[in-house]
Amino acid sequence: MMFTLGELVQQTSSLAVSAFGFSGRTSRALIATESGGQNFVSLSLNGGRNGLNRSGSGSSLISSSNGIGSKAINRGAPLVVRAAESATPTKPQQKYPGEKKGFVEEMRFVAMKLHTKDQAKEGEKKSDSPPVAKWDPTIQGFLKFLVNNKVIYDCMEEIVEKAAYPAYAHFRNTGLERSAALAKDLDWLKSQGHEIPAPAEEGTSYAELLKNLSETDPPAFICHFYNVYFAHSAGGRMIGRKVCESVLDGKELEFYKWEGDLQALLSAVKEKLNLVAENWTREEKNHCLEQTELSFKYSGKLLRLIIS
């Protein structure tokens, strides 16, 4: 393979070069390295023996990270470099939607695609049930929903408090916690004469999954953590308020209230999630994203309790 000097500096793989032979002046060439960095090197011309090095004269060999070497031959202008063997072209790195904004944006993108069109404009999933606007909620179903959500939030808060993995400690006292708010709501509902049901399989099985993932698979757990808290602060809050209007005469429960600016709380947690994900490999990030559908499956079961 033959390269002119101009072509050489455009290669994305670094080449070990030695024994440039021409005379008359010293030139500086910009060599693009395999990692994307750039090095200036001098072509020093001293009589019949010249070298490629960082300063001064003398023959030298600059080795490449991939072990590919080259040799220079001078047969007049233009200078030609012959590669000892061709470099393997580097495959363009795959881009992921939202990647430039941080990993939370990647999670959001995947989550939005799993919505239906009536839930979100980015939604791609076909609906297998009536839209929320056509639901006929019952107080008994809503009580089941609240009780089983408390099981989930109790579990989440216990996990980050114990922090089997140090990264979980970032998510203590975020202001998004819902367990205490749900406890107040259930106490109030009981005081109104409603019988509080026991937790059902929809809540206990999901809590057990979360506990296991938190101990064995942190990226998977983080996916569920993100979807549980962020979904509740968006669509979950909207649905809850509509249900409250229907079965509680508009009484707004503590479950749907946050102390302080909710958007500021969410932004702070987003930063922490992005920080944690910075240490992950691309494979770990993809594994996390793959958990989104399972998270939606469990949250869907919980939501449907409202109309049970």
Short mmCIF file of the C-alpha atoms (twelve columns), coordinates in Angstrom:
data_MODEL
# 
_entry.id   MODEL 
# 
loop_
_atom_site.group_PDB 
_atom_site.id 
_atom_site.type_symbol 
_atom_site.label_atom_id 
_atom_site.label_alt_id 
_atom_site.label_comp_id 
_atom_site.label_asym_id 
_atom_site.label_seq_id 
_atom_site.Cartn_x 
_atom_site.Cartn_y 
_atom_site.Cartn_z 
_atom_site.pdbx_PDB_model_num 
ATOM 1   C CA . MET A 1   0.000   0.000   0.000  1 
ATOM 2   C CA . MET A 2   1.384   3.454   -0.914 1 
ATOM 3   C CA . PHE A 3   0.698   6.733   0.857  1 
ATOM 4   C CA . THR A 4   1.878   10.243  0.107  1 
ATOM 5   C CA . LEU A 5   2.790   12.252  3.190  1 
ATOM 6   C CA . GLY A 6   -0.477  14.130  2.907  1 
ATOM 7   C CA . GLU A 7   -2.385  10.867  2.883  1 
ATOM 8   C CA . LEU A 8   -0.389  9.480   5.779  1 
ATOM 9   C CA . VAL A 9   -1.431  12.199  8.192  1 
ATOM 10  C CA . GLN A 10  -5.086  11.425  7.522  1 
ATOM 11  C CA . GLN A 11  -4.871  7.776   8.569  1 
ATOM 12  C CA . THR A 12  -6.716  6.899   11.769 1 
ATOM 13  C CA . SER A 13  -4.261  4.146   12.717 1 
ATOM 14  C CA . SER A 14  -0.793  5.127   13.952 1 
ATOM 15  C CA . LEU A 15  2.156   3.815   11.955 1 
ATOM 16  C CA . ALA A 16  5.683   3.211   13.139 1 
ATOM 17  C CA . VAL A 17  7.896   5.125   10.770 1 
ATOM 18  C CA . SER A 18  11.669  5.183   10.361 1 
ATOM 19  C CA . ALA A 19  14.452  6.267   8.019  1 
ATOM 20  C CA . PHE A 20  12.913  9.091   6.026  1 
ATOM 21  C CA . GLY A 21  15.536  9.972   3.424  1 
ATOM 22  C CA . PHE A 22  15.551  13.343  1.799  1 
ATOM 23  C CA . SER A 23  17.561  16.508  2.343  1 
ATOM 24  C CA . GLY A 24  17.337  20.254  2.525  1 
ATOM 25  C CA . ARG A 25  15.090  21.146  5.522  1 
ATOM 26  C CA . THR A 26  13.242  19.978  8.607  1 
ATOM 27  C CA . SER A 27  9.486   19.514  8.334  1 
ATOM 28  C CA . ARG A 28  6.768   18.991  10.942 1 
ATOM 29  C CA . ALA A 29  3.979   16.553  10.172 1 
ATOM 30  C CA . LEU A 30  0.711   16.049  12.005 1 
ATOM 31  C CA . ILE A 31  0.127   12.340  12.535 1 
ATOM 32  C CA . ALA A 32  -3.383  11.162  13.481 1 
ATOM 33  C CA . THR A 33  -3.180  8.376   16.034 1 
ATOM 34  C CA . GLU A 34  -5.442  5.384   16.441 1 
ATOM 35  C CA . SER A 35  -6.977  6.821   19.588 1 
ATOM 36  C CA . GLY A 36  -7.910  9.982   17.794 1 
ATOM 37  C CA . GLY A 37  -5.114  12.045  19.344 1 
ATOM 38  C CA . GLN A 38  -2.565  14.012  17.333 1 
ATOM 39  C CA . ASN A 39  1.229   14.232  17.514 1 
ATOM 40  C CA . PHE A 40  3.589   16.617  15.770 1 
ATOM 41  C CA . VAL A 41  6.846   14.983  14.725 1 
ATOM 42  C CA . SER A 42  9.921   16.401  13.008 1 
ATOM 43  C CA . LEU A 43  11.496  15.119  9.847  1 
ATOM 44  C CA . SER A 44  15.156  16.023  10.452 1 
ATOM 45  C CA . LEU A 45  17.468  16.094  7.474  1 
ATOM 46  C CA . ASN A 46  21.159  15.534  8.103  1 
ATOM 47  C CA . GLY A 47  23.126  14.336  5.119  1 
ATOM 48  C CA . GLY A 48  22.271  10.882  3.864  1 
ATOM 49  C CA . ARG A 49  20.767  9.506   7.145  1 
ATOM 50  C CA . ASN A 50  17.681  11.167  8.545  1 
ATOM 51  C CA . GLY A 51  15.081  10.100  11.057 1 
ATOM 52  C CA . LEU A 52  11.532  10.692  12.198 1 
ATOM 53  C CA . ASN A 53  11.591  11.783  15.826 1 
ATOM 54  C CA . ARG A 54  10.277  14.429  18.191 1 
ATOM 55  C CA . SER A 55  13.385  16.626  18.152 1 
ATOM 56  C CA . GLY A 56  16.835  16.744  16.617 1 
ATOM 57  C CA . SER A 57  18.319  14.279  14.143 1 
ATOM 58  C CA . GLY A 58  19.064  10.602  14.066 1 
ATOM 59  C CA . SER A 59  17.196  7.570   12.869 1 
ATOM 60  C CA . SER A 60  14.416  6.273   15.108 1 
ATOM 61  C CA . LEU A 61  11.447  3.926   15.017 1 
ATOM 62  C CA . ILE A 62  8.153   5.024   16.516 1 
ATOM 63  C CA . SER A 63  6.100   1.966   17.371 1 
ATOM 64  C CA . SER A 64  2.360   1.896   17.006 1 
ATOM 65  C CA . SER A 65  -0.119  0.571   19.534 1 
ATOM 66  C CA . ASN A 66  -1.353  -2.072  17.110 1 
ATOM 67  C CA . GLY A 67  2.113   -3.293  16.236 1 
ATOM 68  C CA . ILE A 68  1.957   -2.121  12.647 1 
ATOM 69  C CA . GLY A 69  5.282   -0.901  11.321 1 
ATOM 70  C CA . SER A 70  6.275   0.994   8.186  1 
ATOM 71  C CA . LYS A 71  9.355   2.022   6.288  1 
ATOM 72  C CA . ALA A 72  10.068  5.093   4.225  1 
ATOM 73  C CA . ILE A 73  11.609  5.106   0.814  1 
ATOM 74  C CA . ASN A 74  12.783  8.157   -1.082 1 
ATOM 75  C CA . ARG A 75  12.572  8.084   -4.794 1 
ATOM 76  C CA . GLY A 76  12.317  11.815  -5.292 1 
ATOM 77  C CA . ALA A 77  9.304   13.988  -4.686 1 
ATOM 78  C CA . PRO A 78  6.746   13.410  -3.403 1 
ATOM 79  C CA . LEU A 79  7.856   11.566  -0.305 1 
ATOM 80  C CA . VAL A 80  6.241   8.128   -0.197 1 
ATOM 81  C CA . VAL A 81  5.742   5.878   2.795  1 
ATOM 82  C CA . ARG A 82  5.062   2.172   2.315  1 
ATOM 83  C CA . ALA A 83  3.103   0.457   5.094  1 
ATOM 84  C CA . ALA A 84  4.550   -2.905  6.083  1 
ATOM 85  C CA . GLU A 85  1.015   -4.199  6.426  1 
ATOM 86  C CA . SER A 86  -2.335  -2.533  6.036  1 
ATOM 87  C CA . ALA A 87  -4.114  -1.285  9.137  1 
ATOM 88  C CA . THR A 88  -7.506  -2.767  9.903  1 
ATOM 89  C CA . PRO A 89  -10.094 -0.005  9.437  1 
ATOM 90  C CA . THR A 90  -11.704 1.011   12.707 1 
ATOM 91  C CA . LYS A 91  -15.462 0.518   12.682 1 
ATOM 92  C CA . PRO A 92  -17.424 3.713   13.369 1 
ATOM 93  C CA . GLN A 93  -18.643 3.698   16.952 1 
ATOM 94  C CA . GLN A 94  -22.382 3.066   17.172 1 
ATOM 95  C CA . LYS A 95  -24.379 6.031   18.353 1 
ATOM 96  C CA . TYR A 96  -27.274 5.602   20.761 1 
ATOM 97  C CA . PRO A 97  -30.301 7.920   20.879 1 
ATOM 98  C CA . GLY A 98  -29.857 10.469  23.643 1 
ATOM 99  C CA . GLU A 99  -26.253 9.466   24.315 1 
ATOM 100 C CA . LYS A 100 -24.853 12.980  23.937 1 
ATOM 101 C CA . LYS A 101 -27.101 14.285  26.720 1 
ATOM 102 C CA . GLY A 102 -26.197 11.554  29.184 1 
ATOM 103 C CA . PHE A 103 -27.395 8.079   30.037 1 
ATOM 104 C CA . VAL A 104 -30.661 9.228   31.601 1 
ATOM 105 C CA . GLU A 105 -31.685 10.544  28.196 1 
ATOM 106 C CA . GLU A 106 -30.970 7.102   26.741 1 
ATOM 107 C CA . MET A 107 -33.246 5.546   29.361 1 
ATOM 108 C CA . ARG A 108 -35.936 8.128   28.681 1 
ATOM 109 C CA . PHE A 109 -35.795 7.477   24.936 1 
ATOM 110 C CA . VAL A 110 -36.239 3.720   25.381 1 
ATOM 111 C CA . ALA A 111 -39.040 4.225   27.908 1 
ATOM 112 C CA . MET A 112 -40.972 6.609   25.670 1 
ATOM 113 C CA . LYS A 113 -40.914 4.124   22.788 1 
ATOM 114 C CA . LEU A 114 -42.659 1.601   25.049 1 
ATOM 115 C CA . HIS A 115 -45.607 3.943   25.542 1 
ATOM 116 C CA . THR A 116 -48.621 3.825   23.275 1 
ATOM 117 C CA . LYS A 117 -49.378 6.684   20.905 1 
ATOM 118 C CA . ASP A 118 -52.162 7.976   23.151 1 
ATOM 119 C CA . GLN A 119 -49.690 8.135   26.050 1 
ATOM 120 C CA . ALA A 120 -46.781 9.801   24.260 1 
ATOM 121 C CA . LYS A 121 -46.038 11.044  20.766 1 
ATOM 122 C CA . GLU A 122 -42.858 8.916   20.687 1 
ATOM 123 C CA . GLY A 123 -44.849 5.824   21.650 1 
ATOM 124 C CA . GLU A 124 -44.578 2.753   19.419 1 
ATOM 125 C CA . LYS A 125 -46.332 0.085   21.482 1 
ATOM 126 C CA . LYS A 126 -49.783 -1.125  20.496 1 
ATOM 127 C CA . SER A 127 -52.341 -0.790  23.253 1 
ATOM 128 C CA . ASP A 128 -53.955 -3.973  24.552 1 
ATOM 129 C CA . SER A 129 -56.283 -2.161  26.950 1 
ATOM 130 C CA . PRO A 130 -58.556 0.909   26.888 1 
ATOM 131 C CA . PRO A 131 -56.842 4.288   27.315 1 
ATOM 132 C CA . VAL A 132 -56.777 5.682   30.847 1 
ATOM 133 C CA . ALA A 133 -59.398 8.285   29.951 1 
ATOM 134 C CA . LYS A 134 -61.907 5.459   29.465 1 
ATOM 135 C CA . TRP A 135 -61.108 3.614   32.673 1 
ATOM 136 C CA . ASP A 136 -63.790 3.106   35.299 1 
ATOM 137 C CA . PRO A 137 -61.776 3.108   38.553 1 
ATOM 138 C CA . THR A 138 -63.113 1.836   41.874 1 
ATOM 139 C CA . ILE A 139 -62.138 2.812   45.400 1 
ATOM 140 C CA . GLN A 140 -61.356 -0.843  46.156 1 
ATOM 141 C CA . GLY A 141 -59.062 -1.051  43.152 1 
ATOM 142 C CA . PHE A 142 -57.387 2.239   44.042 1 
ATOM 143 C CA . LEU A 143 -56.727 0.991   47.579 1 
ATOM 144 C CA . LYS A 144 -55.044 -2.122  46.148 1 
ATOM 145 C CA . PHE A 145 -52.955 0.086   43.902 1 
ATOM 146 C CA . LEU A 146 -51.802 2.280   46.783 1 
ATOM 147 C CA . VAL A 147 -51.028 -0.644  49.110 1 
ATOM 148 C CA . ASN A 148 -48.926 -2.451  46.526 1 
ATOM 149 C CA . ASN A 149 -47.109 0.707   45.518 1 
ATOM 150 C CA . LYS A 150 -46.132 1.154   49.150 1 
ATOM 151 C CA . VAL A 151 -44.553 -2.304  49.051 1 
ATOM 152 C CA . ILE A 152 -42.446 -1.183  46.078 1 
ATOM 153 C CA . TYR A 153 -41.371 2.144   47.558 1 
ATOM 154 C CA . ASP A 154 -40.613 0.556   50.932 1 
ATOM 155 C CA . CYS A 155 -38.354 -1.877  49.095 1 
ATOM 156 C CA . MET A 156 -36.646 0.835   47.029 1 
ATOM 157 C CA . GLU A 157 -35.910 2.988   50.057 1 
ATOM 158 C CA . GLU A 158 -34.572 0.040   52.038 1 
ATOM 159 C CA . ILE A 159 -32.270 -0.911  49.149 1 
ATOM 160 C CA . VAL A 160 -30.666 2.526   48.842 1 
ATOM 161 C CA . GLU A 161 -30.395 2.828   52.616 1 
ATOM 162 C CA . LYS A 162 -28.523 -0.472  52.963 1 
ATOM 163 C CA . ALA A 163 -26.552 0.211   49.750 1 
ATOM 164 C CA . ALA A 164 -25.276 -3.268  48.875 1 
ATOM 165 C CA . TYR A 165 -23.348 -1.350  46.198 1 
ATOM 166 C CA . PRO A 166 -21.858 2.032   47.198 1 
ATOM 167 C CA . ALA A 167 -23.421 3.778   44.177 1 
ATOM 168 C CA . TYR A 168 -26.896 3.300   45.666 1 
ATOM 169 C CA . ALA A 169 -26.038 5.706   48.465 1 
ATOM 170 C CA . HIS A 170 -26.302 8.548   45.919 1 
ATOM 171 C CA . PHE A 171 -30.070 8.017   45.932 1 
ATOM 172 C CA . ARG A 172 -30.763 8.496   49.619 1 
ATOM 173 C CA . ASN A 173 -32.924 11.443  50.640 1 
ATOM 174 C CA . THR A 174 -33.531 12.645  47.102 1 
ATOM 175 C CA . GLY A 175 -36.914 14.149  47.891 1 
ATOM 176 C CA . LEU A 176 -38.594 11.679  45.521 1 
ATOM 177 C CA . GLU A 177 -39.286 9.112   48.268 1 
ATOM 178 C CA . ARG A 178 -42.937 8.044   48.393 1 
ATOM 179 C CA . SER A 179 -43.183 5.546   51.253 1 
ATOM 180 C CA . ALA A 180 -43.973 8.055   54.007 1 
ATOM 181 C CA . ALA A 181 -46.519 9.854   51.814 1 
ATOM 182 C CA . LEU A 182 -48.296 6.577   51.065 1 
ATOM 183 C CA . ALA A 183 -48.375 5.694   54.756 1 
ATOM 184 C CA . LYS A 184 -50.173 8.989   55.467 1 
ATOM 185 C CA . ASP A 185 -52.656 8.380   52.661 1 
ATOM 186 C CA . LEU A 186 -53.487 4.873   53.823 1 
ATOM 187 C CA . ASP A 187 -53.958 6.093   57.397 1 
ATOM 188 C CA . TRP A 188 -56.331 8.800   56.172 1 
ATOM 189 C CA . LEU A 189 -58.284 6.361   54.003 1 
ATOM 190 C CA . LYS A 190 -58.616 4.000   56.951 1 
ATOM 191 C CA . SER A 191 -59.926 6.859   59.063 1 
ATOM 192 C CA . GLN A 192 -62.597 7.412   56.413 1 
ATOM 193 C CA . GLY A 193 -63.890 3.890   56.986 1 
ATOM 194 C CA . HIS A 194 -62.143 2.114   54.141 1 
ATOM 195 C CA . GLU A 195 -60.703 -1.344  54.718 1 
ATOM 196 C CA . ILE A 196 -57.050 -1.476  53.758 1 
ATOM 197 C CA . PRO A 197 -56.281 -4.678  51.829 1 
ATOM 198 C CA . ALA A 198 -53.182 -6.823  52.230 1 
ATOM 199 C CA . PRO A 199 -50.426 -6.579  49.605 1 
ATOM 200 C CA . ALA A 200 -51.009 -8.725  46.536 1 
ATOM 201 C CA . GLU A 201 -48.739 -10.668 44.215 1 
ATOM 202 C CA . GLU A 202 -48.401 -7.655  41.897 1 
ATOM 203 C CA . GLY A 203 -46.513 -5.794  44.608 1 
ATOM 204 C CA . THR A 204 -44.714 -8.555  46.482 1 
ATOM 205 C CA . SER A 205 -43.318 -10.268 43.377 1 
ATOM 206 C CA . TYR A 206 -41.962 -6.996  42.003 1 
ATOM 207 C CA . ALA A 207 -40.392 -6.105  45.344 1 
ATOM 208 C CA . GLU A 208 -38.697 -9.499  45.453 1 
ATOM 209 C CA . LEU A 209 -37.330 -8.962  41.945 1 
ATOM 210 C CA . LEU A 210 -35.997 -5.517  42.874 1 
ATOM 211 C CA . LYS A 211 -34.274 -6.885  45.960 1 
ATOM 212 C CA . ASN A 212 -32.584 -9.649  43.979 1 
ATOM 213 C CA . LEU A 213 -31.484 -7.316  41.186 1 
ATOM 214 C CA . SER A 214 -30.105 -4.780  43.644 1 
ATOM 215 C CA . GLU A 215 -27.816 -7.446  45.100 1 
ATOM 216 C CA . THR A 216 -26.716 -9.141  41.895 1 
ATOM 217 C CA . ASP A 217 -27.219 -6.761  38.964 1 
ATOM 218 C CA . PRO A 218 -26.806 -3.021  39.717 1 
ATOM 219 C CA . PRO A 219 -27.360 -1.753  36.131 1 
ATOM 220 C CA . ALA A 220 -30.644 -3.668  35.949 1 
ATOM 221 C CA . PHE A 221 -31.757 -2.316  39.319 1 
ATOM 222 C CA . ILE A 222 -30.927 1.261   38.302 1 
ATOM 223 C CA . CYS A 223 -33.222 0.898   35.291 1 
ATOM 224 C CA . HIS A 224 -36.134 -0.052  37.546 1 
ATOM 225 C CA . PHE A 225 -35.248 2.706   40.015 1 
ATOM 226 C CA . TYR A 226 -35.358 5.301   37.243 1 
ATOM 227 C CA . ASN A 227 -38.613 4.090   35.744 1 
ATOM 228 C CA . VAL A 228 -40.468 3.699   39.050 1 
ATOM 229 C CA . TYR A 229 -39.683 7.197   40.324 1 
ATOM 230 C CA . PHE A 230 -39.719 9.134   37.080 1 
ATOM 231 C CA . ALA A 231 -42.842 7.490   35.669 1 
ATOM 232 C CA . HIS A 232 -44.737 8.284   38.863 1 
ATOM 233 C CA . SER A 233 -43.680 11.936  38.711 1 
ATOM 234 C CA . ALA A 234 -45.048 12.252  35.163 1 
ATOM 235 C CA . GLY A 235 -47.816 10.033  33.815 1 
ATOM 236 C CA . GLY A 236 -48.416 8.414   37.193 1 
ATOM 237 C CA . ARG A 237 -49.209 11.739  38.795 1 
ATOM 238 C CA . MET A 238 -51.635 12.656  36.021 1 
ATOM 239 C CA . ILE A 239 -53.460 9.316   36.276 1 
ATOM 240 C CA . GLY A 240 -53.589 9.505   40.055 1 
ATOM 241 C CA . ARG A 241 -55.195 12.912  40.073 1 
ATOM 242 C CA . LYS A 242 -57.872 11.784  37.641 1 
ATOM 243 C CA . VAL A 243 -58.610 8.736   39.787 1 
ATOM 244 C CA . CYS A 244 -58.790 10.891  42.911 1 
ATOM 245 C CA . GLU A 245 -61.348 13.107  41.193 1 
ATOM 246 C CA . SER A 246 -63.389 10.029  40.355 1 
ATOM 247 C CA . VAL A 247 -63.331 8.024   43.602 1 
ATOM 248 C CA . LEU A 248 -62.307 10.536  46.291 1 
ATOM 249 C CA . ASP A 249 -64.284 13.617  45.235 1 
ATOM 250 C CA . GLY A 250 -61.104 15.363  44.149 1 
ATOM 251 C CA . LYS A 251 -59.160 14.801  47.368 1 
ATOM 252 C CA . GLU A 252 -55.475 15.078  46.462 1 
ATOM 253 C CA . LEU A 253 -53.386 12.433  48.170 1 
ATOM 254 C CA . GLU A 254 -49.901 12.950  49.574 1 
ATOM 255 C CA . PHE A 255 -48.657 10.333  47.113 1 
ATOM 256 C CA . TYR A 256 -49.028 12.960  44.398 1 
ATOM 257 C CA . LYS A 257 -47.344 15.812  46.266 1 
ATOM 258 C CA . TRP A 258 -43.661 16.612  46.699 1 
ATOM 259 C CA . GLU A 259 -41.934 19.028  49.022 1 
ATOM 260 C CA . GLY A 260 -40.076 21.665  47.055 1 
ATOM 261 C CA . ASP A 261 -39.678 22.045  43.305 1 
ATOM 262 C CA . LEU A 262 -40.313 18.644  41.707 1 
ATOM 263 C CA . GLN A 263 -38.387 19.496  38.542 1 
ATOM 264 C CA . ALA A 264 -35.365 20.507  40.603 1 
ATOM 265 C CA . LEU A 265 -35.554 17.227  42.530 1 
ATOM 266 C CA . LEU A 266 -35.748 15.249  39.302 1 
ATOM 267 C CA . SER A 267 -32.828 17.152  37.779 1 
ATOM 268 C CA . ALA A 268 -30.655 16.420  40.804 1 
ATOM 269 C CA . VAL A 269 -31.419 12.702  40.579 1 
ATOM 270 C CA . LYS A 270 -30.748 12.733  36.822 1 
ATOM 271 C CA . GLU A 271 -27.271 14.104  37.492 1 
ATOM 272 C CA . LYS A 272 -26.608 11.345  40.011 1 
ATOM 273 C CA . LEU A 273 -27.843 8.660   37.632 1 
ATOM 274 C CA . ASN A 274 -25.618 10.001  34.860 1 
ATOM 275 C CA . LEU A 275 -22.685 10.076  37.267 1 
ATOM 276 C CA . VAL A 276 -23.189 6.436   38.252 1 
ATOM 277 C CA . ALA A 277 -23.536 5.323   34.619 1 
ATOM 278 C CA . GLU A 278 -20.299 7.063   33.614 1 
ATOM 279 C CA . ASN A 279 -18.392 4.142   35.118 1 
ATOM 280 C CA . TRP A 280 -20.302 1.516   33.125 1 
ATOM 281 C CA . THR A 281 -19.177 -0.200  29.961 1 
ATOM 282 C CA . ARG A 282 -21.359 0.068   26.875 1 
ATOM 283 C CA . GLU A 283 -22.450 -3.515  27.492 1 
ATOM 284 C CA . GLU A 284 -23.618 -2.631  31.010 1 
ATOM 285 C CA . LYS A 285 -25.522 0.370   29.695 1 
ATOM 286 C CA . ASN A 286 -27.257 -1.751  27.081 1 
ATOM 287 C CA . HIS A 287 -28.109 -4.342  29.713 1 
ATOM 288 C CA . CYS A 288 -29.673 -1.598  31.820 1 
ATOM 289 C CA . LEU A 289 -31.750 -0.374  28.876 1 
ATOM 290 C CA . GLU A 290 -32.953 -3.910  28.190 1 
ATOM 291 C CA . GLN A 291 -34.640 -3.970  31.604 1 
ATOM 292 C CA . THR A 292 -37.032 -1.189  30.606 1 
ATOM 293 C CA . GLU A 293 -39.626 -3.524  29.147 1 
ATOM 294 C CA . LEU A 294 -39.654 -5.683  32.286 1 
ATOM 295 C CA . SER A 295 -40.092 -2.571  34.405 1 
ATOM 296 C CA . PHE A 296 -43.079 -1.549  32.282 1 
ATOM 297 C CA . LYS A 297 -44.552 -5.025  32.622 1 
ATOM 298 C CA . TYR A 298 -44.591 -4.835  36.419 1 
ATOM 299 C CA . SER A 299 -45.730 -1.217  36.597 1 
ATOM 300 C CA . GLY A 300 -48.546 -2.051  34.177 1 
ATOM 301 C CA . LYS A 301 -49.753 -4.810  36.484 1 
ATOM 302 C CA . LEU A 302 -49.792 -2.375  39.391 1 
ATOM 303 C CA . LEU A 303 -51.653 0.255   37.402 1 
ATOM 304 C CA . ARG A 304 -54.360 -2.148  36.314 1 
ATOM 305 C CA . LEU A 305 -55.208 -2.798  39.957 1 
ATOM 306 C CA . ILE A 306 -57.048 0.541   39.834 1 
ATOM 307 C CA . ILE A 307 -59.790 -0.996  37.708 1 
ATOM 308 C CA . SER A 308 -59.816 -4.395  39.406 1 
# 
